[in-house]
Amino acid sequence: MVKEFRKADARYPDGMPKVVDHQARRIQVADAVQELITEQGLDRVTVARTASTAGVSVGHVQHYFPTKDEMLLFTHERVVRQILDRVSALGERATRQRLPIRDVVTEGLVEWLPVDPHRRSAHRVTLAFLGRTVDNPQLAQAHAETGRLIRSMLATAVHNGKECGEVPDDTDQDLAALELHSLAEGLALQLGSDPDAATSRTALALVSARVQAVFPGRCRQYE
Amino acid sequence: MVKEFRKADARYPDGMPKVVDHQARRIQVADAVQELITEQGLDRVTVARTASTAGVSVGHVQHYFPTKDEMLLFTHERVVRQILDRVSALGERATRQRLPIRDVVTEGLVEWLPVDPHRRSAHRVTLAFLGRTVDNPQLAQAHAETGRLIRSMLATAVHNGKECGEVPDDTDQDLAALELHSLAEGLALQLGSDPDAATSRTALALVSARVQAVFPGRCRQYE
């Protein structure tokens, strides 16, 4: 993800690299798109409204995102990236604190559930995007890749759990990953579409119970 | 669902009721909408294309569906209704054949998975519709109601399983319903977005294993 920095030029006397500036301005637009989707739905996202919400000109938005699809794709990738970054941070903290892998997996899955305003906003972006995958092969491809990445992270966690002693040796790691991912994604949909579907506590308990079932053992490394 | 039939009039000398004709014509349009969504995505659904696909006039479509949202809502309800009808038929067959409740629940959940062209088409309609729930409170309401209905059917199955002996008495039927519904919905998304996510056989095995875990016993009624 690290891009090559260009040399400072006259416009950036303090040496602020252009590529970072470019990225910052795209993020500013993406934040406006996320705000619009969260509060008003994807249909209300236009270049004009995005510019107004971001406090920039229409030309500015069009300069950074030549097409609306590029704008949506970037916004979705940013939302997903933020969640994955939080999941990675959980993993690093868990290693430092010598927590069981199941705790990281549980907390990681809960990051996808719309259980607070921040995660609800991210959920609405991914949901709106999900519907558009039916229309747009590029968006569908991006969504499929995200799914594969999440399942691969989960399968790795199950594999590490076997080495560590938390997971029985005969567990099929790909099947376990598919189950946990499907459960979390489906649960996010229930919570997102119907506040009566479950409380946050119930959803957390459900995820926690299934992760516990996959990771029933104790980590030998910590003994 | 049964509407009052009107008396036959001059246009229907054979006594064919108008309301059935009305419903048949709406279904004809909905089938065209489903075909368009399945093959080209929701963005491509216009009144003109729907009319052309259905082989009727634009005025005909507009007569039966004054707004595009009504047309989408009816199409979605029809797809969901078809799945629920198949689930009900499974239940009736199972009672006649004295099958365990878990078999009905498994087959019922599999009805939602895009594992063949017919169910893939239904999945694409529900997926396209799902994304629109972010924009449209009426569609969101309809989606939430469908979810509640499915969870309620599953909770009833678990309840009956307790009475019958297939389910342990201390099982929380609402939690079990939420888990099975979430698993099936999430799994449908994985299969629908990525053909490499799982084979139909794997998906079926996963659903079957979780249902078996909720319904581990034998039905006393059949002994």
PDB file of C-alpha atoms in Angstrom, chain A residues 69 131-141, chain B residues 40-41 43 124:
ATOM      1  CA  ASP A  69     -17.948   4.010  -9.978  1.00  0.00           C
ATOM      2  CA  GLY A 131     -26.476  -4.614  -4.082  1.00  0.00           C
ATOM      3  CA  ARG A 132     -24.498  -2.897  -6.850  1.00  0.00           C
ATOM      4  CA  THR A 133     -22.395  -6.025  -7.387  1.00  0.00           C
ATOM      5  CA  VAL A 134     -25.379  -7.427  -9.297  1.00  0.00           C
ATOM      6  CA  ASP A 135     -24.981  -4.640 -11.843  1.00  0.00           C
ATOM      7  CA  ASN A 136     -21.263  -4.049 -11.964  1.00  0.00           C
ATOM      8  CA  PRO A 137     -18.680  -6.787 -12.631  1.00  0.00           C
ATOM      9  CA  GLN A 138     -15.828  -4.613 -11.326  1.00  0.00           C
ATOM     10  CA  LEU A 139     -17.581  -4.058  -7.997  1.00  0.00           C
ATOM     11  CA  ALA A 140     -18.508  -7.767  -7.894  1.00  0.00           C
ATOM     12  CA  GLN A 141     -14.846  -8.675  -8.428  1.00  0.00           C
TER      13      GLN A 141
ATOM     14  CA  GLN B  40     -28.167  -7.759 -16.686  1.00  0.00           C
ATOM     15  CA  GLY B  41     -28.494  -6.347 -13.173  1.00  0.00           C
ATOM     16  CA  ASP B  43     -29.642  -0.865 -13.149  1.00  0.00           C
ATOM     17  CA  ARG B 124     -29.663 -12.127  -7.606  1.00  0.00           C
TER      18      ARG B 124
END
